[in-house]
Amino acid sequence: MSFPFHRPRRLRRTARLRAMVRETSLAPAHLIQPLFVHSGEGRRTEIASMPGQARLSPDLVAEEAARLDRLGVGGAILFGIPDVKDAIGSGAADPDGVVPRAIRAAKEAAPALPIWADVCLCDYTDHGHCGRLGDGGAVDNDATLPLLARAAVTYAAAGADVVAPSDMMDGRVGEIRDALDEAGFAETVAICSYAAKYASAFYGPFREAAGSAPAFGDRRAYQMDPANVREALREVELDLDEGADLVMVKPALAYLDVVRVVRETFDVPVAAYAVSGEFSMVKAAAERGWIDGDAVAREILLSIRRAGADVILTYFASELAERL
Ligand code: PBG
């Protein structure tokens, strides 16, 4: 039996009927706001390629954390922009670095707001790669692991609830889990691994914001090939075996098929990172009056939820939470 017996429009007739049968929700609690931290006090510098986003000093991160907390946002993830960089990214594990200081300040201002810390070396190395370089100039996977583990323990000690390794070194989740457990954070600090992180052109604005573009070459020898999806399942499986509590797919919009298949294959919380390029494209088109930026942002984030993400890391979190 078909039309005229069946008429799907009956349930679309009013706003309340549509709300009654809506399959997917988008709420502030699902969203994580990325924040860039640099040194100083009361210091805010706008990021030209990401309208509305800024680098903040730790005290301003604390103010922002309090605002996000009041709005019911799911959390904030911190990225550090250190004053000095070196060959092995030592700054990543400095307990007095900008990220540990911002974590402590945010936790004081808004104890309930979950604070995530990105764990990677690229913001801290003078060559901009995500790990320590070996003799041949390539990233040395195994020599990088202890450096990442030290950074993760530093953020845990400062009060982070979740550490999120984004470097894509093999074996880092297990190394970080062991180090966290040894340091007394077995019960309290979770790991969200950037499990399926692709070598993507969508990271452009972020690298400008963080000054983390590689000085030579690219990241294709450690981040995933955009052509692959079976490999994403393998990456997720390995990270879960090593102790990841949540797994992330990144970027989000151009990889919704990956989000969907990870969701269907593994019964764990799935995060998706709507990255800087995804944000800036919407902002740029909206500034030109070509699209309704707010409506498009909501539709994109809803599509990421519909694909199966529980949590979305997005630069729209703060402005959207105000409207939701
Ligand atoms: C660091 C890192 C990057 C992003 C998150 N963590 C940049 C990169 O891999 O080059 C990108 C986030 C974004 O574009 O919003 N490894």
PDB file of N, CA, C and O in Angstrom, residues 243-290:
ATOM      1  N   GLY A 243      43.725   0.914  25.347  1.00  0.00           N
ATOM      2  CA  GLY A 243      43.120   1.564  26.509  1.00  0.00           C
ATOM      3  C   GLY A 243      42.415   2.880  26.260  1.00  0.00           C
ATOM      4  O   GLY A 243      42.110   3.596  27.218  1.00  0.00           O
ATOM      5  N   ALA A 244      42.128   3.214  25.003  1.00  0.00           N
ATOM      6  CA  ALA A 244      41.379   4.455  24.741  1.00  0.00           C
ATOM      7  C   ALA A 244      39.961   4.328  25.288  1.00  0.00           C
ATOM      8  O   ALA A 244      39.344   3.271  25.181  1.00  0.00           O
ATOM      9  N   ASP A 245      39.456   5.403  25.897  1.00  0.00           N
ATOM     10  CA  ASP A 245      38.094   5.418  26.439  1.00  0.00           C
ATOM     11  C   ASP A 245      37.099   5.943  25.418  1.00  0.00           C
ATOM     12  O   ASP A 245      35.938   5.542  25.408  1.00  0.00           O
ATOM     13  N   LEU A 246      37.530   6.900  24.613  1.00  0.00           N
ATOM     14  CA  LEU A 246      36.735   7.414  23.497  1.00  0.00           C
ATOM     15  C   LEU A 246      37.643   7.391  22.274  1.00  0.00           C
ATOM     16  O   LEU A 246      38.869   7.495  22.407  1.00  0.00           O
ATOM     17  N   VAL A 247      37.023   7.308  21.098  1.00  0.00           N
ATOM     18  CA  VAL A 247      37.821   7.375  19.875  1.00  0.00           C
ATOM     19  C   VAL A 247      37.281   8.487  18.982  1.00  0.00           C
ATOM     20  O   VAL A 247      36.089   8.746  18.952  1.00  0.00           O
ATOM     21  N   MET A 248      38.197   9.121  18.286  1.00  0.00           N
ATOM     22  CA  MET A 248      37.820  10.276  17.477  1.00  0.00           C
ATOM     23  C   MET A 248      38.085  10.053  15.999  1.00  0.00           C
ATOM     24  O   MET A 248      39.045   9.389  15.617  1.00  0.00           O
ATOM     25  N   VAL A 249      37.201  10.620  15.193  1.00  0.00           N
ATOM     26  CA  VAL A 249      37.407  10.702  13.751  1.00  0.00           C
ATOM     27  C   VAL A 249      37.624  12.181  13.426  1.00  0.00           C
ATOM     28  O   VAL A 249      36.917  13.048  13.924  1.00  0.00           O
ATOM     29  N   LYS A 250      38.591  12.464  12.577  1.00  0.00           N
ATOM     30  CA  LYS A 250      38.950  13.853  12.280  1.00  0.00           C
ATOM     31  C   LYS A 250      39.545  13.962  10.892  1.00  0.00           C
ATOM     32  O   LYS A 250      40.433  13.159  10.589  1.00  0.00           O
ATOM     33  N   PRO A 251      39.145  14.919  10.038  1.00  0.00           N
ATOM     34  CA  PRO A 251      38.031  15.852  10.190  1.00  0.00           C
ATOM     35  C   PRO A 251      36.672  15.135  10.261  1.00  0.00           C
ATOM     36  O   PRO A 251      36.627  13.906  10.243  1.00  0.00           O
ATOM     37  N   ALA A 252      35.590  15.935  10.288  1.00  0.00           N
ATOM     38  CA  ALA A 252      34.265  15.344  10.458  1.00  0.00           C
ATOM     39  C   ALA A 252      33.449  15.344   9.164  1.00  0.00           C
ATOM     40  O   ALA A 252      33.053  14.294   8.663  1.00  0.00           O
ATOM     41  N   LEU A 253      33.202  16.529   8.615  1.00  0.00           N
ATOM     42  CA  LEU A 253      32.206  16.646   7.547  1.00  0.00           C
ATOM     43  C   LEU A 253      32.540  15.825   6.304  1.00  0.00           C
ATOM     44  O   LEU A 253      31.661  15.194   5.717  1.00  0.00           O
ATOM     45  N   ALA A 254      33.806  15.814   5.901  1.00  0.00           N
ATOM     46  CA  ALA A 254      34.176  15.062   4.703  1.00  0.00           C
ATOM     47  C   ALA A 254      34.409  13.586   5.021  1.00  0.00           C
ATOM     48  O   ALA A 254      34.748  12.796   4.137  1.00  0.00           O
ATOM     49  N   TYR A 255      34.194  13.207   6.295  1.00  0.00           N
ATOM     50  CA  TYR A 255      34.480  11.831   6.735  1.00  0.00           C
ATOM     51  C   TYR A 255      33.299  11.226   7.494  1.00  0.00           C
ATOM     52  O   TYR A 255      33.485  10.389   8.376  1.00  0.00           O
ATOM     53  N   LEU A 256      32.085  11.641   7.128  1.00  0.00           N
ATOM     54  CA  LEU A 256      30.898  11.143   7.837  1.00  0.00           C
ATOM     55  C   LEU A 256      30.722   9.639   7.653  1.00  0.00           C
ATOM     56  O   LEU A 256      30.165   8.971   8.523  1.00  0.00           O
ATOM     57  N   ASP A 257      31.191   9.123   6.527  1.00  0.00           N
ATOM     58  CA  ASP A 257      31.111   7.669   6.319  1.00  0.00           C
ATOM     59  C   ASP A 257      31.985   6.936   7.335  1.00  0.00           C
ATOM     60  O   ASP A 257      31.646   5.841   7.798  1.00  0.00           O
ATOM     61  N   VAL A 258      33.111   7.571   7.691  1.00  0.00           N
ATOM     62  CA  VAL A 258      34.004   6.959   8.674  1.00  0.00           C
ATOM     63  C   VAL A 258      33.353   6.995  10.061  1.00  0.00           C
ATOM     64  O   VAL A 258      33.375   6.008  10.806  1.00  0.00           O
ATOM     65  N   VAL A 259      32.752   8.135  10.396  1.00  0.00           N
ATOM     66  CA  VAL A 259      32.042   8.256  11.678  1.00  0.00           C
ATOM     67  C   VAL A 259      30.979   7.159  11.770  1.00  0.00           C
ATOM     68  O   VAL A 259      30.866   6.452  12.774  1.00  0.00           O
ATOM     69  N   ARG A 260      30.221   7.017  10.702  1.00  0.00           N
ATOM     70  CA  ARG A 260      29.121   6.041  10.686  1.00  0.00           C
ATOM     71  C   ARG A 260      29.632   4.599  10.893  1.00  0.00           C
ATOM     72  O   ARG A 260      29.098   3.843  11.694  1.00  0.00           O
ATOM     73  N   VAL A 261      30.686   4.228  10.194  1.00  0.00           N
ATOM     74  CA  VAL A 261      31.134   2.837  10.276  1.00  0.00           C
ATOM     75  C   VAL A 261      31.826   2.572  11.619  1.00  0.00           C
ATOM     76  O   VAL A 261      31.717   1.470  12.177  1.00  0.00           O
ATOM     77  N   VAL A 262      32.499   3.579  12.170  1.00  0.00           N
ATOM     78  CA  VAL A 262      33.083   3.409  13.512  1.00  0.00           C
ATOM     79  C   VAL A 262      31.958   3.239  14.529  1.00  0.00           C
ATOM     80  O   VAL A 262      31.989   2.350  15.387  1.00  0.00           O
ATOM     81  N   ARG A 263      30.923   4.082  14.405  1.00  0.00           N
ATOM     82  CA  ARG A 263      29.762   3.979  15.306  1.00  0.00           C
ATOM     83  C   ARG A 263      29.138   2.585  15.262  1.00  0.00           C
ATOM     84  O   ARG A 263      28.762   2.005  16.279  1.00  0.00           O
ATOM     85  N   GLU A 264      29.001   2.038  14.038  1.00  0.00           N
ATOM     86  CA  GLU A 264      28.318   0.754  13.894  1.00  0.00           C
ATOM     87  C   GLU A 264      29.195  -0.434  14.297  1.00  0.00           C
ATOM     88  O   GLU A 264      28.692  -1.496  14.614  1.00  0.00           O
ATOM     89  N   THR A 265      30.513  -0.242  14.272  1.00  0.00           N
ATOM     90  CA  THR A 265      31.418  -1.358  14.533  1.00  0.00           C
ATOM     91  C   THR A 265      31.811  -1.483  16.006  1.00  0.00           C
ATOM     92  O   THR A 265      32.035  -2.588  16.492  1.00  0.00           O
ATOM     93  N   PHE A 266      31.904  -0.328  16.702  1.00  0.00           N
ATOM     94  CA  PHE A 266      32.405  -0.369  18.086  1.00  0.00           C
ATOM     95  C   PHE A 266      31.391   0.263  19.025  1.00  0.00           C
ATOM     96  O   PHE A 266      30.854   1.332  18.739  1.00  0.00           O
ATOM     97  N   ASP A 267      31.174  -0.407  20.157  1.00  0.00           N
ATOM     98  CA  ASP A 267      30.199   0.112  21.114  1.00  0.00           C
ATOM     99  C   ASP A 267      30.884   0.969  22.173  1.00  0.00           C
ATOM    100  O   ASP A 267      30.852   0.660  23.357  1.00  0.00           O
ATOM    101  N   VAL A 268      31.535   2.018  21.728  1.00  0.00           N
ATOM    102  CA  VAL A 268      32.205   2.961  22.642  1.00  0.00           C
ATOM    103  C   VAL A 268      31.821   4.375  22.218  1.00  0.00           C
ATOM    104  O   VAL A 268      31.346   4.581  21.098  1.00  0.00           O
ATOM    105  N   PRO A 269      32.011   5.358  23.103  1.00  0.00           N
ATOM    106  CA  PRO A 269      31.707   6.736  22.699  1.00  0.00           C
ATOM    107  C   PRO A 269      32.594   7.176  21.529  1.00  0.00           C
ATOM    108  O   PRO A 269      33.806   6.923  21.522  1.00  0.00           O
ATOM    109  N   VAL A 270      31.963   7.809  20.564  1.00  0.00           N
ATOM    110  CA  VAL A 270      32.675   8.273  19.372  1.00  0.00           C
ATOM    111  C   VAL A 270      32.650   9.797  19.335  1.00  0.00           C
ATOM    112  O   VAL A 270      31.596  10.413  19.516  1.00  0.00           O
ATOM    113  N   ALA A 271      33.834  10.376  19.126  1.00  0.00           N
ATOM    114  CA  ALA A 271      33.939  11.829  18.966  1.00  0.00           C
ATOM    115  C   ALA A 271      34.292  12.140  17.520  1.00  0.00           C
ATOM    116  O   ALA A 271      34.899  11.312  16.834  1.00  0.00           O
ATOM    117  N   ALA A 272      33.877  13.303  17.049  1.00  0.00           N
ATOM    118  CA  ALA A 272      34.278  13.764  15.722  1.00  0.00           C
ATOM    119  C   ALA A 272      34.748  15.203  15.854  1.00  0.00           C
ATOM    120  O   ALA A 272      34.155  15.981  16.598  1.00  0.00           O
ATOM    121  N   TYR A 273      35.832  15.535  15.149  1.00  0.00           N
ATOM    122  CA  TYR A 273      36.398  16.886  15.234  1.00  0.00           C
ATOM    123  C   TYR A 273      36.066  17.652  13.957  1.00  0.00           C
ATOM    124  O   TYR A 273      36.589  17.330  12.895  1.00  0.00           O
ATOM    125  N   ALA A 274      35.152  18.606  14.092  1.00  0.00           N
ATOM    126  CA  ALA A 274      34.848  19.516  12.979  1.00  0.00           C
ATOM    127  C   ALA A 274      35.958  20.571  12.969  1.00  0.00           C
ATOM    128  O   ALA A 274      35.947  21.495  13.776  1.00  0.00           O
ATOM    129  N   VAL A 275      36.916  20.416  12.090  1.00  0.00           N
ATOM    130  CA  VAL A 275      38.188  21.135  12.218  1.00  0.00           C
ATOM    131  C   VAL A 275      38.119  22.568  11.694  1.00  0.00           C
ATOM    132  O   VAL A 275      37.092  23.025  11.168  1.00  0.00           O
ATOM    133  N   SER A 276      39.262  23.241  11.827  1.00  0.00           N
ATOM    134  CA  SER A 276      39.335  24.673  11.531  1.00  0.00           C
ATOM    135  C   SER A 276      38.847  25.018  10.127  1.00  0.00           C
ATOM    136  O   SER A 276      38.088  25.972   9.944  1.00  0.00           O
ATOM    137  N   GLY A 277      39.256  24.255   9.121  1.00  0.00           N
ATOM    138  CA  GLY A 277      38.845  24.562   7.753  1.00  0.00           C
ATOM    139  C   GLY A 277      37.343  24.446   7.564  1.00  0.00           C
ATOM    140  O   GLY A 277      36.729  25.217   6.817  1.00  0.00           O
ATOM    141  N   GLU A 278      36.724  23.512   8.277  1.00  0.00           N
ATOM    142  CA  GLU A 278      35.270  23.356   8.203  1.00  0.00           C
ATOM    143  C   GLU A 278      34.582  24.591   8.774  1.00  0.00           C
ATOM    144  O   GLU A 278      33.561  25.046   8.268  1.00  0.00           O
ATOM    145  N   PHE A 279      35.141  25.127   9.851  1.00  0.00           N
ATOM    146  CA  PHE A 279      34.611  26.327  10.502  1.00  0.00           C
ATOM    147  C   PHE A 279      34.792  27.557   9.601  1.00  0.00           C
ATOM    148  O   PHE A 279      33.848  28.296   9.327  1.00  0.00           O
ATOM    149  N   SER A 280      36.020  27.725   9.107  1.00  0.00           N
ATOM    150  CA  SER A 280      36.335  28.945   8.367  1.00  0.00           C
ATOM    151  C   SER A 280      35.600  29.015   7.027  1.00  0.00           C
ATOM    152  O   SER A 280      35.251  30.107   6.571  1.00  0.00           O
ATOM    153  N   MET A 281      35.339  27.891   6.399  1.00  0.00           N
ATOM    154  CA  MET A 281      34.580  27.898   5.136  1.00  0.00           C
ATOM    155  C   MET A 281      33.182  28.453   5.359  1.00  0.00           C
ATOM    156  O   MET A 281      32.682  29.243   4.560  1.00  0.00           O
ATOM    157  N   VAL A 282      32.551  28.030   6.446  1.00  0.00           N
ATOM    158  CA  VAL A 282      31.199  28.502   6.752  1.00  0.00           C
ATOM    159  C   VAL A 282      31.239  29.997   7.054  1.00  0.00           C
ATOM    160  O   VAL A 282      30.419  30.773   6.557  1.00  0.00           O
ATOM    161  N   LYS A 283      32.222  30.410   7.874  1.00  0.00           N
ATOM    162  CA  LYS A 283      32.334  31.824   8.237  1.00  0.00           C
ATOM    163  C   LYS A 283      32.567  32.696   6.999  1.00  0.00           C
ATOM    164  O   LYS A 283      31.981  33.768   6.858  1.00  0.00           O
ATOM    165  N   ALA A 284      33.432  32.228   6.108  1.00  0.00           N
ATOM    166  CA  ALA A 284      33.775  33.028   4.925  1.00  0.00           C
ATOM    167  C   ALA A 284      32.565  33.194   4.019  1.00  0.00           C
ATOM    168  O   ALA A 284      32.280  34.295   3.531  1.00  0.00           O
ATOM    169  N   ALA A 285      31.841  32.112   3.790  1.00  0.00           N
ATOM    170  CA  ALA A 285      30.674  32.196   2.910  1.00  0.00           C
ATOM    171  C   ALA A 285      29.586  33.051   3.550  1.00  0.00           C
ATOM    172  O   ALA A 285      28.894  33.810   2.863  1.00  0.00           O
ATOM    173  N   ALA A 286      29.456  32.956   4.877  1.00  0.00           N
ATOM    174  CA  ALA A 286      28.440  33.749   5.576  1.00  0.00           C
ATOM    175  C   ALA A 286      28.782  35.234   5.518  1.00  0.00           C
ATOM    176  O   ALA A 286      27.908  36.073   5.334  1.00  0.00           O
ATOM    177  N   GLU A 287      30.097  35.551   5.664  1.00  0.00           N
ATOM    178  CA  GLU A 287      30.515  36.955   5.600  1.00  0.00           C
ATOM    179  C   GLU A 287      30.172  37.567   4.255  1.00  0.00           C
ATOM    180  O   GLU A 287      29.882  38.752   4.144  1.00  0.00           O
ATOM    181  N   ARG A 288      30.203  36.751   3.210  1.00  0.00           N
ATOM    182  CA  ARG A 288      29.863  37.246   1.883  1.00  0.00           C
ATOM    183  C   ARG A 288      28.366  37.288   1.637  1.00  0.00           C
ATOM    184  O   ARG A 288      27.921  37.685   0.566  1.00  0.00           O
ATOM    185  N   GLY A 289      27.631  36.805   2.607  1.00  0.00           N
ATOM    186  CA  GLY A 289      26.173  36.797   2.438  1.00  0.00           C
ATOM    187  C   GLY A 289      25.684  35.674   1.537  1.00  0.00           C
ATOM    188  O   GLY A 289      24.540  35.687   1.080  1.00  0.00           O
ATOM    189  N   TRP A 290      26.534  34.681   1.297  1.00  0.00           N
ATOM    190  CA  TRP A 290      26.153  33.596   0.389  1.00  0.00           C
ATOM    191  C   TRP A 290      25.339  32.511   1.083  1.00  0.00           C
ATOM    192  O   TRP A 290      24.616  31.779   0.424  1.00  0.00           O
TER     193      TRP A 290
END
